[in-house]
mmCIF file of C-alpha atoms in Angstrom:
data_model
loop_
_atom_site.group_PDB
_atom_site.id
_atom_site.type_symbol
_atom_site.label_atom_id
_atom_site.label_comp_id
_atom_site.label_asym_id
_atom_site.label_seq_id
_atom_site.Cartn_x
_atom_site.Cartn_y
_atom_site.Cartn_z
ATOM 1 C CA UNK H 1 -62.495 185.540 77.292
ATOM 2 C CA UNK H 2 -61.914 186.530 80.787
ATOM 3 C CA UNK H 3 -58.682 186.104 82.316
ATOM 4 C CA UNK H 4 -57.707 184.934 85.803
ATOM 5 C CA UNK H 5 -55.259 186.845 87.976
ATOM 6 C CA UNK H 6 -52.537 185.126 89.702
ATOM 7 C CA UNK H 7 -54.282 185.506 93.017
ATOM 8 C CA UNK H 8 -57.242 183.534 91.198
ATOM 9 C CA UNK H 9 -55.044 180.804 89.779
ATOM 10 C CA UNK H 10 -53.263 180.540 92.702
ATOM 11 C CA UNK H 11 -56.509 180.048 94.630
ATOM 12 C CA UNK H 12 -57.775 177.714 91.923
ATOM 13 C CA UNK H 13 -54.825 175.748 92.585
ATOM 14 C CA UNK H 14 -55.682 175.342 96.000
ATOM 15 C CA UNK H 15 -59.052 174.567 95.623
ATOM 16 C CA UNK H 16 -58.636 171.700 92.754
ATOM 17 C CA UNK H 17 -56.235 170.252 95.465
ATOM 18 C CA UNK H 18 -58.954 169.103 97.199
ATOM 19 C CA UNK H 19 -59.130 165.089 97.312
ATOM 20 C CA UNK H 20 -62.629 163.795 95.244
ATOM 21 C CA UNK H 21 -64.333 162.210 98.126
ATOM 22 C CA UNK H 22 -65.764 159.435 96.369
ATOM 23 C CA UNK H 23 -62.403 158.450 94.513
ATOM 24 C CA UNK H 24 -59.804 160.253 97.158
ATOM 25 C CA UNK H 25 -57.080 158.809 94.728
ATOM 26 C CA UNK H 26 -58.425 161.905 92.046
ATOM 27 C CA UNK H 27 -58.061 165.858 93.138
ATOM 28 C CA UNK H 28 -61.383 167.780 91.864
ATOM 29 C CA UNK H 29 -58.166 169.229 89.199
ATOM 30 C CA UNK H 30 -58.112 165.810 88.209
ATOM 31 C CA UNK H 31 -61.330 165.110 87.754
ATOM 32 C CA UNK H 32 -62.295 168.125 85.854
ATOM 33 C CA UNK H 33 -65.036 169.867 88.348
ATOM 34 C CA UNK H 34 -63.561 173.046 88.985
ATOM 35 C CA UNK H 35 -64.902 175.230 86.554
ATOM 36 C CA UNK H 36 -63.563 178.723 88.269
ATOM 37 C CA UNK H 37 -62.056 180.848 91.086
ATOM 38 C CA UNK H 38 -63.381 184.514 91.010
ATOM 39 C CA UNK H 39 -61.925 186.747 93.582
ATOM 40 C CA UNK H 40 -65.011 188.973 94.521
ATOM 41 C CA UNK H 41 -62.921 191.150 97.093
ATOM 42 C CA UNK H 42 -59.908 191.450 99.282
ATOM 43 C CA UNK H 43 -61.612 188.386 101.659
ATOM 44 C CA UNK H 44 -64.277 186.965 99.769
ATOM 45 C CA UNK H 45 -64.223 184.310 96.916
ATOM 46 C CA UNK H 46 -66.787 182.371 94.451
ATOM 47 C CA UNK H 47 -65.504 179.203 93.485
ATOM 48 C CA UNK H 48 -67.493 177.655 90.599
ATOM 49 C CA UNK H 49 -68.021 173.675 90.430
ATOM 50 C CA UNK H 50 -69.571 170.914 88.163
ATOM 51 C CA UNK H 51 -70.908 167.601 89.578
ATOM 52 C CA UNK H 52 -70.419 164.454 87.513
ATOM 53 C CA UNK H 53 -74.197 164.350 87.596
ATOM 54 C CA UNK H 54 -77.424 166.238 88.671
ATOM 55 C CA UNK H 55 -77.679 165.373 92.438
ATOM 56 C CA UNK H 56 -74.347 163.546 93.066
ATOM 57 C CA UNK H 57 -73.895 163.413 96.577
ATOM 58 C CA UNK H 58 -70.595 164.096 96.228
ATOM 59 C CA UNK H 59 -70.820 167.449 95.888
ATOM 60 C CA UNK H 60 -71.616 168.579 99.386
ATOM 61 C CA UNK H 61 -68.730 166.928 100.965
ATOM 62 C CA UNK H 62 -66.471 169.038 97.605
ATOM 63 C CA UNK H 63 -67.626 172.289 98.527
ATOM 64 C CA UNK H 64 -67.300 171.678 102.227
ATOM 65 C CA UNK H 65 -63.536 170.509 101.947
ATOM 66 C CA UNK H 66 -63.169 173.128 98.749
ATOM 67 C CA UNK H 67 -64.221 175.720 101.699
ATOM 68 C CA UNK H 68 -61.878 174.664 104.274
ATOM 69 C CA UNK H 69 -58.860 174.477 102.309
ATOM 70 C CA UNK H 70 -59.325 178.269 101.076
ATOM 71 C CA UNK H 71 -60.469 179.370 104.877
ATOM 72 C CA UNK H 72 -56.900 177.890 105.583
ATOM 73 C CA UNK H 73 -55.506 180.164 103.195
ATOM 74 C CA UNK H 74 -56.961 183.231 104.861
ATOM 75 C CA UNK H 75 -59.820 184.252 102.366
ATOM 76 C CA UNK H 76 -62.723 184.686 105.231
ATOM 77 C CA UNK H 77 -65.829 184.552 102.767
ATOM 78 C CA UNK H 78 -66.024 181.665 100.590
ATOM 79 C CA UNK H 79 -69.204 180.785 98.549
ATOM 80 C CA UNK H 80 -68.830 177.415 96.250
ATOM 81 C CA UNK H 81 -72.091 177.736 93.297
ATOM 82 C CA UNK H 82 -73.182 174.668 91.660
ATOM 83 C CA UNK H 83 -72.906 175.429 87.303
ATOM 84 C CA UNK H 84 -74.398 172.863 85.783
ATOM 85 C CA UNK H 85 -73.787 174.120 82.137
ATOM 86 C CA UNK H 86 -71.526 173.079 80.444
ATOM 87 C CA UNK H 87 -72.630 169.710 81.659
ATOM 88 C CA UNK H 88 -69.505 167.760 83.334
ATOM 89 C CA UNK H 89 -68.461 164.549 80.997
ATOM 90 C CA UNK H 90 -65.996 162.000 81.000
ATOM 91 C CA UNK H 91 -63.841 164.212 78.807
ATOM 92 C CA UNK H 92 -63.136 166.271 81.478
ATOM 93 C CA UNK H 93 -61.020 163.930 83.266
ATOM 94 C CA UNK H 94 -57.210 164.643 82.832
ATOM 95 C CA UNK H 95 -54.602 162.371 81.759
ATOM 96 C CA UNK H 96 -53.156 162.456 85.227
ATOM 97 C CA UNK H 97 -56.218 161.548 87.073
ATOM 98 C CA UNK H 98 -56.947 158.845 84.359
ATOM 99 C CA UNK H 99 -53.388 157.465 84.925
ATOM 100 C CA UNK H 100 -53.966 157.520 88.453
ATOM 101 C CA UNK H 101 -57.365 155.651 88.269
ATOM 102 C CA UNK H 102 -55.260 153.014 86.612
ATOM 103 C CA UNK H 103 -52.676 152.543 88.952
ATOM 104 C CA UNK H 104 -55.426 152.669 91.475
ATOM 105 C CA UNK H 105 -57.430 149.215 90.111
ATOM 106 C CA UNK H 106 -60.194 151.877 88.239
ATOM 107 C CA UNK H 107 -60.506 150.926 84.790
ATOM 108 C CA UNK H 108 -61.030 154.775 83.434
ATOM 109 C CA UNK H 109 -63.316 155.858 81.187
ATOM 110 C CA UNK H 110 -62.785 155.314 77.295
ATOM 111 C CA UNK H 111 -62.531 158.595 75.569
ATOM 112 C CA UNK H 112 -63.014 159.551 71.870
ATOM 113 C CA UNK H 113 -66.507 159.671 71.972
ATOM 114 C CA UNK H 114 -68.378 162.263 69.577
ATOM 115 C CA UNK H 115 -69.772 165.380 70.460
ATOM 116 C CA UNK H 116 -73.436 166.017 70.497
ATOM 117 C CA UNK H 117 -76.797 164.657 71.827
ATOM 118 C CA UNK H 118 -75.745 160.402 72.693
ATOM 119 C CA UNK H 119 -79.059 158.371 71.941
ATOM 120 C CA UNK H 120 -80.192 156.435 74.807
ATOM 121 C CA UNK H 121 -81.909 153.068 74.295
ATOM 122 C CA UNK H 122 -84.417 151.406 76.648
ATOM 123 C CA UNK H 123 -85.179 147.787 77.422
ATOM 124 C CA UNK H 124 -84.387 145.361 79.462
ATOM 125 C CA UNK H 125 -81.314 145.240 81.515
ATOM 126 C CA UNK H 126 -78.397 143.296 79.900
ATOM 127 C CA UNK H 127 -74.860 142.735 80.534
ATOM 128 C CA UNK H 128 -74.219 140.242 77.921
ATOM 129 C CA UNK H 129 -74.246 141.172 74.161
ATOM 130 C CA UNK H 130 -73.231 139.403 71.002
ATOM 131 C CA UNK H 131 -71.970 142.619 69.537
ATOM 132 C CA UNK H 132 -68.266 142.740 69.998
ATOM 133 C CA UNK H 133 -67.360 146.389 71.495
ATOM 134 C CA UNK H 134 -65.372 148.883 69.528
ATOM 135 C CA UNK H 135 -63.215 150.331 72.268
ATOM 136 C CA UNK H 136 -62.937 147.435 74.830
ATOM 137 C CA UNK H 137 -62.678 148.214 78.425
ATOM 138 C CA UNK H 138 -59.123 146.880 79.541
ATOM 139 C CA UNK H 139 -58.217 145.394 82.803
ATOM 140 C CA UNK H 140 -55.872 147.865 84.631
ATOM 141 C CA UNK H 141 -54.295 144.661 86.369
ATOM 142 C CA UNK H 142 -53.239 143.169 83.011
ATOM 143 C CA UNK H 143 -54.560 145.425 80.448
ATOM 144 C CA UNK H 144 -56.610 142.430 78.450
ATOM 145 C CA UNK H 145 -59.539 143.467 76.335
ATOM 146 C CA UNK H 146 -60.951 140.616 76.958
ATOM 147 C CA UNK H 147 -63.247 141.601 79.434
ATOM 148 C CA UNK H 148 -67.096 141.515 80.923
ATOM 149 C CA UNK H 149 -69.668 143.208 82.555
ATOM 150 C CA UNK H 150 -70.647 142.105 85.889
ATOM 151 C CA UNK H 151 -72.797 145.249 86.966
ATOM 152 C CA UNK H 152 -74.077 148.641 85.465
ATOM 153 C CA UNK H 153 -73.639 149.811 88.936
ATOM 154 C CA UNK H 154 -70.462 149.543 91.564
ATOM 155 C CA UNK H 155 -69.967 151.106 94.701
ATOM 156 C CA UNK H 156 -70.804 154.422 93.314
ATOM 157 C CA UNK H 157 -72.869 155.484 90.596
ATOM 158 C CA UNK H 158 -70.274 156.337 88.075
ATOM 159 C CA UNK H 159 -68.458 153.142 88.039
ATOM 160 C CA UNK H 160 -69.507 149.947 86.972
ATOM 161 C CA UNK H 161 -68.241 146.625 88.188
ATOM 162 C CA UNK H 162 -66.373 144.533 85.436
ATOM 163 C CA UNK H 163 -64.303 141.128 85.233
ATOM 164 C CA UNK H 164 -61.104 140.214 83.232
ATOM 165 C CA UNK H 165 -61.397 136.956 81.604
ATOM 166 C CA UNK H 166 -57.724 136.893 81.106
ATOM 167 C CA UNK H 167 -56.074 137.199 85.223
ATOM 168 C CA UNK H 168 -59.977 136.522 86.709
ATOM 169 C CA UNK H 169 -59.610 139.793 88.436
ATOM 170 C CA UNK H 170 -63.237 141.627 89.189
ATOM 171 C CA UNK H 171 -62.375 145.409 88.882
ATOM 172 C CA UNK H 172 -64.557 149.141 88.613
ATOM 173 C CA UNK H 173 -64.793 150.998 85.718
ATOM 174 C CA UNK H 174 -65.559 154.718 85.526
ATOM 175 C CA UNK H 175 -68.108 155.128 83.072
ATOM 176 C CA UNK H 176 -68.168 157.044 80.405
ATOM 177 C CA UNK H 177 -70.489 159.646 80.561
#
């Protein structure tokens, strides 16, 4: 286990500061994509980030803002390195940044799911099932279960658009992943 030095953990606070520019209401802290902050030398820093997926486009825009913030901060030389392993999940998130995708209209992503390889099944695209779900997606306007899918897909990726049967209200979920 390698520990970080207060200049690191200061510098990691900075950095997962940085507003998630595809959910601005989540800091990359929040969201769980800031893996590290190694302090290479007096002026020069490696900063160590997950994306939510392989190619988000996100990720760009992170490590451009991630570099500003620390320029600010007077380190001259700052390199941001994409780790893809461990892989990024919904897991990650923390209970601040799923409160605040709550408060924000976001339903967020249910948690409790088990470890290990998820099978995926393929077929045709359906957003109806009889099966009842075991761990409901609530509204965040009302917080009814009750509850369907409109669209796998919203106006990113990870989210998915939804509908409460209970207040009417149309709403995103953050998947789980």
């Amino acid at each position: 286990m390698v520990t970080a030095t207060a200049l690191e953990e200061e510098l990691r606070r900075l950095a997962g500061s940085v507003l998630d520019p595809e959910l601005p209401v989540l800091t990359l802290d929040d969201l769980g994509v800031l893996r590290a902050v190694h302090v290479l030398s007096a002026d020069s820093v490696e900063v160590e980030l997950t994306p939510t997926y392989t190619g988000c486009p996100a990720v760009e825009a992170m490590s451009m803002d991630i570099e500003r913030v620390l320029h600010e901060h007077g380190i001259r030389d700052v390199s941001v390195r994409t780790v893809l392993s461990p892989a990024w999940s919904t897991d990650d998130i923390s209970d601040e940044g799923r409160r605040k995708l709550r408060e924000f209209g976001i339903a967020p992503p249910r948690g409790g799911r088990p470890a290990g390889p998820v099978a995926l099944g393929l077929g045709p695209t359906r957003t109806i099932t009889d099966a009842p779900e075991l761990d409901p997606v609530r509204c965040p306007s009302c917080g009814s279960a009750d509850t369907e899918l409109l669209s796998r897909f919203s106006s990113t990726a990870c989210k998915a658009l939804r509908r409460c049967l209970s207040c009417r209200e149309p709403f995103d979920h953050f998947k789980e992943l």
